PDB file of C-alpha atoms in Angstrom:
ATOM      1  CA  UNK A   8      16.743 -15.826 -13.391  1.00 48.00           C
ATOM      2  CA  UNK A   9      18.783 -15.595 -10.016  1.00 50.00           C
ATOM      3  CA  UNK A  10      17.233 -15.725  -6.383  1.00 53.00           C
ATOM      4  CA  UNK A  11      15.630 -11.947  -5.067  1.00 54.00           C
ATOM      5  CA  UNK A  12      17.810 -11.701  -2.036  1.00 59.00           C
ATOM      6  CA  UNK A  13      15.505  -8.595  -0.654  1.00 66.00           C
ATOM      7  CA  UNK A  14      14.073  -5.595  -1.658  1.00 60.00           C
ATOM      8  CA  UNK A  15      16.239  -2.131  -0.956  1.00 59.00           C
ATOM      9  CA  UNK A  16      12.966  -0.539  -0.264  1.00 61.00           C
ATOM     10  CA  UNK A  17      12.572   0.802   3.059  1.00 67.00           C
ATOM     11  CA  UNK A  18       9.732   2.215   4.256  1.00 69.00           C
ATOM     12  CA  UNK A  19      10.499   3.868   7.932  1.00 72.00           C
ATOM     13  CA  UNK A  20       7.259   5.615   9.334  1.00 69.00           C
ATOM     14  CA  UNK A  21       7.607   8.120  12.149  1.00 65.00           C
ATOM     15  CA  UNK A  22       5.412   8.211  14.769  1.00 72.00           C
ATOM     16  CA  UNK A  23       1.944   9.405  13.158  1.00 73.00           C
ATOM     17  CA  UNK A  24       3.132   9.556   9.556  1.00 83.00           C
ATOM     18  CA  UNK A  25       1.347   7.054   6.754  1.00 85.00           C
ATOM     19  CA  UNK A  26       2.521   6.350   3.369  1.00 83.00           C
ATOM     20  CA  UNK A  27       1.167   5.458   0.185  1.00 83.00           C
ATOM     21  CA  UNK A  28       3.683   3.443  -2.363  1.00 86.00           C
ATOM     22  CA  UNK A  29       3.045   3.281  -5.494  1.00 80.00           C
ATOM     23  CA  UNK A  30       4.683   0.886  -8.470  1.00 83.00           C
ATOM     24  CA  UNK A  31       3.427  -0.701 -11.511  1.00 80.00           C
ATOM     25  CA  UNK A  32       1.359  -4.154 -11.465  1.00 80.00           C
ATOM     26  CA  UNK A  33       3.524  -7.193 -10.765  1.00 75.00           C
ATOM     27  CA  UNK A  34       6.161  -5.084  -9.094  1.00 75.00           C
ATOM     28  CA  UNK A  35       5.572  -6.779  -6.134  1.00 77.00           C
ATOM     29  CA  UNK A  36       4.028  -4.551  -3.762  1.00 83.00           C
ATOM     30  CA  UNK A  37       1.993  -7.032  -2.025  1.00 85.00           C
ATOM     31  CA  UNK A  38       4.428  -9.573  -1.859  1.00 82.00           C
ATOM     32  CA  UNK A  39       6.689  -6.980   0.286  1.00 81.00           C
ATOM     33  CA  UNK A  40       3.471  -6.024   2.431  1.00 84.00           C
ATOM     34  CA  UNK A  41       3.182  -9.741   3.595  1.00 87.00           C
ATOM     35  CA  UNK A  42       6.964  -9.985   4.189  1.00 83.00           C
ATOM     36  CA  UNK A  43       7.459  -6.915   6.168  1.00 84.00           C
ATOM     37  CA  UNK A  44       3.988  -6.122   8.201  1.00 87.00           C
ATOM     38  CA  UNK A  45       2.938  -9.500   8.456  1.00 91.00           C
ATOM     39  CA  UNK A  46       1.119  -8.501  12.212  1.00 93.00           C
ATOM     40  CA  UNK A  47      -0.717  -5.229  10.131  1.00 92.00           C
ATOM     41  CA  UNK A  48      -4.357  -5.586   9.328  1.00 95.00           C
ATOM     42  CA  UNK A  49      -4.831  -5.754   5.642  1.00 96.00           C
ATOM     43  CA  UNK A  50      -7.443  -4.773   3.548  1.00 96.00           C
ATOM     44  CA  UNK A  51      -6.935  -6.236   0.079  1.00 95.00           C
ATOM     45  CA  UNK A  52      -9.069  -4.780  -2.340  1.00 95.00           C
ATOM     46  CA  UNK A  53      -8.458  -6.902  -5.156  1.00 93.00           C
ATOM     47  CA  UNK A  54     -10.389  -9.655  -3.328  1.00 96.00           C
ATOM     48  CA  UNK A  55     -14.073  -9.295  -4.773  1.00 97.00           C
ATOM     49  CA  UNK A  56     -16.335  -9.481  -1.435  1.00 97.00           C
ATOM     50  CA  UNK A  57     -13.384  -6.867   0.520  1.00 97.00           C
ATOM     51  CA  UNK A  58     -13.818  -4.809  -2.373  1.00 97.00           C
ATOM     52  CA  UNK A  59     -17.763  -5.279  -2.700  1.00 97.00           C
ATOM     53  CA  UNK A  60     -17.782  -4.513   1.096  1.00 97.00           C
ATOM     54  CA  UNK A  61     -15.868  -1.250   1.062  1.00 97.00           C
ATOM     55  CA  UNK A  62     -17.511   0.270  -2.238  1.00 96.00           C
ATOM     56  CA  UNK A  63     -20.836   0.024  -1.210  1.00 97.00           C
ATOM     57  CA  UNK A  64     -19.775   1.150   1.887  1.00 97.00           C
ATOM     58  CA  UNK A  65     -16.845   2.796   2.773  1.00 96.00           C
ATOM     59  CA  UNK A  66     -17.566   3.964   6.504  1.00 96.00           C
ATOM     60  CA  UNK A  67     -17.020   0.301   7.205  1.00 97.00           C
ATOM     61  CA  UNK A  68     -13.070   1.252   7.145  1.00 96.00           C
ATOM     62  CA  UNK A  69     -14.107   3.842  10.619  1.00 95.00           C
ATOM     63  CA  UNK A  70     -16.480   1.331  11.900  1.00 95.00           C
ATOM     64  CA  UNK A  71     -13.638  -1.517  12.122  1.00 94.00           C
ATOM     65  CA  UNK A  72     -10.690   0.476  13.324  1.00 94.00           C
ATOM     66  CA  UNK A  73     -11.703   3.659  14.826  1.00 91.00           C
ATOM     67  CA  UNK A  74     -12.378   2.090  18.693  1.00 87.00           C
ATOM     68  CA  UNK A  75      -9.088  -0.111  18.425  1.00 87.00           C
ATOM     69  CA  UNK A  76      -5.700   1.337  17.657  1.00 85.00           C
ATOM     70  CA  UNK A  77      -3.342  -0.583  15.082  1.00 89.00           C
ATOM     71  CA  UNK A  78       0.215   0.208  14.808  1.00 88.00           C
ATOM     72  CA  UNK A  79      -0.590   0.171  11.053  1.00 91.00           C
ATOM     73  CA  UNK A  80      -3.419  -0.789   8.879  1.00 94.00           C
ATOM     74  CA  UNK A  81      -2.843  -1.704   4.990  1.00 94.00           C
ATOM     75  CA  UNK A  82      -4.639  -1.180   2.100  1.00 95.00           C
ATOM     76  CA  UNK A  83      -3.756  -2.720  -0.707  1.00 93.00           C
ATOM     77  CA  UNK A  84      -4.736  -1.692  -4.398  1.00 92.00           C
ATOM     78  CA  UNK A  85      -6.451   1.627  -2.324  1.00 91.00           C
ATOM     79  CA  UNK A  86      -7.050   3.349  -6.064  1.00 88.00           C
ATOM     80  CA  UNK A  87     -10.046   0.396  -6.440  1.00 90.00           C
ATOM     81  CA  UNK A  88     -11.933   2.240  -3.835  1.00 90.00           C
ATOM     82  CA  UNK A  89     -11.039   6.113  -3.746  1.00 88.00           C
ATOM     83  CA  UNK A  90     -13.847   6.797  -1.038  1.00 89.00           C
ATOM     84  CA  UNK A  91     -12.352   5.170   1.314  1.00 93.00           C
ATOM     85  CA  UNK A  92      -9.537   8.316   1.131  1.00 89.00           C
ATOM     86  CA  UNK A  93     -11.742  10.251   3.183  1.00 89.00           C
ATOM     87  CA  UNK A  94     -12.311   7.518   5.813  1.00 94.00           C
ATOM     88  CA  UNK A  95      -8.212   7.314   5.846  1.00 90.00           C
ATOM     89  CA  UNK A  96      -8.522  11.173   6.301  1.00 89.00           C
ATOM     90  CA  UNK A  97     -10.822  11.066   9.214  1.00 90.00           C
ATOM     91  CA  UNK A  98      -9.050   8.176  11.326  1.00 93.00           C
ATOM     92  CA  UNK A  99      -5.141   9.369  10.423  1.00 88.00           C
ATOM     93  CA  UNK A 100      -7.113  12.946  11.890  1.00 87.00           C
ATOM     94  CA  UNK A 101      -9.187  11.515  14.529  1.00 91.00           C
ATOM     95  CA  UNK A 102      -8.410   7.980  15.839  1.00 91.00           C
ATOM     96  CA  UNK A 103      -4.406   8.848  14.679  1.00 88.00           C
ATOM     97  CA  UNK A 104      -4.718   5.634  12.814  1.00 92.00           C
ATOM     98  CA  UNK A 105      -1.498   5.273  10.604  1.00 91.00           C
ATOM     99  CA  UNK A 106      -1.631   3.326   7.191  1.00 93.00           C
ATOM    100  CA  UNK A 107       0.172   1.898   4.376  1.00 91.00           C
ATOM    101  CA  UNK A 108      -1.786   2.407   1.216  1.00 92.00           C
ATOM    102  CA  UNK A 109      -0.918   0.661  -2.046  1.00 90.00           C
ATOM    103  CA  UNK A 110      -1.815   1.184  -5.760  1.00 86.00           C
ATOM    104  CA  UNK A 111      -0.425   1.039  -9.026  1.00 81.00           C
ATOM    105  CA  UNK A 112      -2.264   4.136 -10.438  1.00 67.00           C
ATOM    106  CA  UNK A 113      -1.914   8.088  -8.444  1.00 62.00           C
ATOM    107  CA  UNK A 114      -3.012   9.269 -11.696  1.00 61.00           C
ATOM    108  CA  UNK A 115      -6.762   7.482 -11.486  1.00 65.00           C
ATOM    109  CA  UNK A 116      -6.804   9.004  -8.173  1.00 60.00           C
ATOM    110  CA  UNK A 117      -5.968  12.437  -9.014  1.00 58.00           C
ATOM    111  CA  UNK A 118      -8.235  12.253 -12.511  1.00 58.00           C
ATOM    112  CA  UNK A 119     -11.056  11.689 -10.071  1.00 54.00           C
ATOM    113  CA  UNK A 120     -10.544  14.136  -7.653  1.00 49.00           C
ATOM    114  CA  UNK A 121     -10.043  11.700  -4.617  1.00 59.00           C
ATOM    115  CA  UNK A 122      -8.492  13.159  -1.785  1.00 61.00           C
ATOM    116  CA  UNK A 123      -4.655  12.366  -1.511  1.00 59.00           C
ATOM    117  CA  UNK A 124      -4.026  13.147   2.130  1.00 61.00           C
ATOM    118  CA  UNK A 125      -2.801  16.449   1.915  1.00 57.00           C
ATOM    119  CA  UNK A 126       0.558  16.420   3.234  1.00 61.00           C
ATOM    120  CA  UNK A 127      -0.836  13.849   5.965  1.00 63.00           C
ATOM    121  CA  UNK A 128       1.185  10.392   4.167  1.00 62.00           C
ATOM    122  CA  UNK A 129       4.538  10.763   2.538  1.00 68.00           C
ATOM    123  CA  UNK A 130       4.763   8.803  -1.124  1.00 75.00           C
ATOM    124  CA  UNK A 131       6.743   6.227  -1.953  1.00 73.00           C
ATOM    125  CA  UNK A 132       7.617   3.998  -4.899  1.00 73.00           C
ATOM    126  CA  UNK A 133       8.590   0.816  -5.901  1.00 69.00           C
ATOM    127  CA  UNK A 134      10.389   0.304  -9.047  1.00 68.00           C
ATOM    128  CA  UNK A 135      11.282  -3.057 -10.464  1.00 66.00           C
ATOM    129  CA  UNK A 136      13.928  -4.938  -9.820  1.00 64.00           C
ATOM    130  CA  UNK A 137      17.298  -3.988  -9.765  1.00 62.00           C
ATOM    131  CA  UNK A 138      20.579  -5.444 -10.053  1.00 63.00           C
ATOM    132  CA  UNK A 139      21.558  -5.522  -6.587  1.00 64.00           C
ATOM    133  CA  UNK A 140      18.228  -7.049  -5.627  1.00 63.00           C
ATOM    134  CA  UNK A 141      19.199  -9.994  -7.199  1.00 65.00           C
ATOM    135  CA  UNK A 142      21.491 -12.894  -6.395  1.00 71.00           C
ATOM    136  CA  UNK A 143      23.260 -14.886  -9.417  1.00 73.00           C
ATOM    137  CA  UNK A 144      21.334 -13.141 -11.853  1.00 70.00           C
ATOM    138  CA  UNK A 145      22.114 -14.447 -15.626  1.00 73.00           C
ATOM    139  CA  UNK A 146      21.427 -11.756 -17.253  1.00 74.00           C
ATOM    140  CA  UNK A 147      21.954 -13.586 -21.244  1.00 82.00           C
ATOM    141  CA  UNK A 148      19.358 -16.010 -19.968  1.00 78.00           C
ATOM    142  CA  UNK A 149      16.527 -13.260 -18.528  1.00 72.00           C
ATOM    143  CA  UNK A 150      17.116 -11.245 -21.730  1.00 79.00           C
ATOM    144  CA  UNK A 151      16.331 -13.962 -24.096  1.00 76.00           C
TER     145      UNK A 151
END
């Protein structure tokens, strides 16, 4: 298939701005979270107790990051857990917590009403791979 020599995504945050970025499963959202904010605290909601934790509960987000100041939190697959919007609300507002917030589906979030920042996180989104992304690519050989 050829070597991915690095994403052309660039995600720049100002001073006090989030983001959410958004892409289809397997696009490799997570993969580029763990290459480029390796230091960031990440919630991952697609492991079962994180995401047990934070639906049953989703003032657990303020609890753990309201008192100390991250240069960026992640959440990662944040349409699991909608709630946890308005937490993101309150600390961006509040604590002015920044945060990188992943999913794969706006449109579950907006079908349930959940709170989509408001102007407060700019969107982003990842598309698949694309030509220049990849080294040597064979392209007879991917097709087939």
């Amino acid at each position: 298939m050829g070597r991915i020599v690095k994403r052309l995504l660039d995600i720049k945050l100002p001073r006090g701005r989030s983001a959410f970025l958004w892409g289809t499963r397997r696009v490799g959202k997570s993969y580029w979270i763990r290459q480029n904010f390796p230091e960031a605290p990440l919630v991952d909601l697609l492991k079962s107790d994180v995401y047990a934790e934070y639906a049953s509960r989703p003032a657990l987000l303020r609890e753990r990051f309201a008192a100390t100041r991250h240069p960026l939190i992640v959440i990662d697959e944040i349409q699991k857990v909608p709630s946890l919007l308005d937490e993101v609300h309150w600390l961006i507002e509040n604590a002015s917590q920044r945060f990188l917030l992943t999913g794969s589906s706006a449109r579950k979030l907006r079908r349930g009403h959940a709170n989509l920042l408001a102007g407060r996180a700019w969107r982003r989104q990842m598309t698949p791979l694309s030509l220049m992304e990849v080294e040597d690519l064979d392209l007879e050989r991917s097709i087939r």
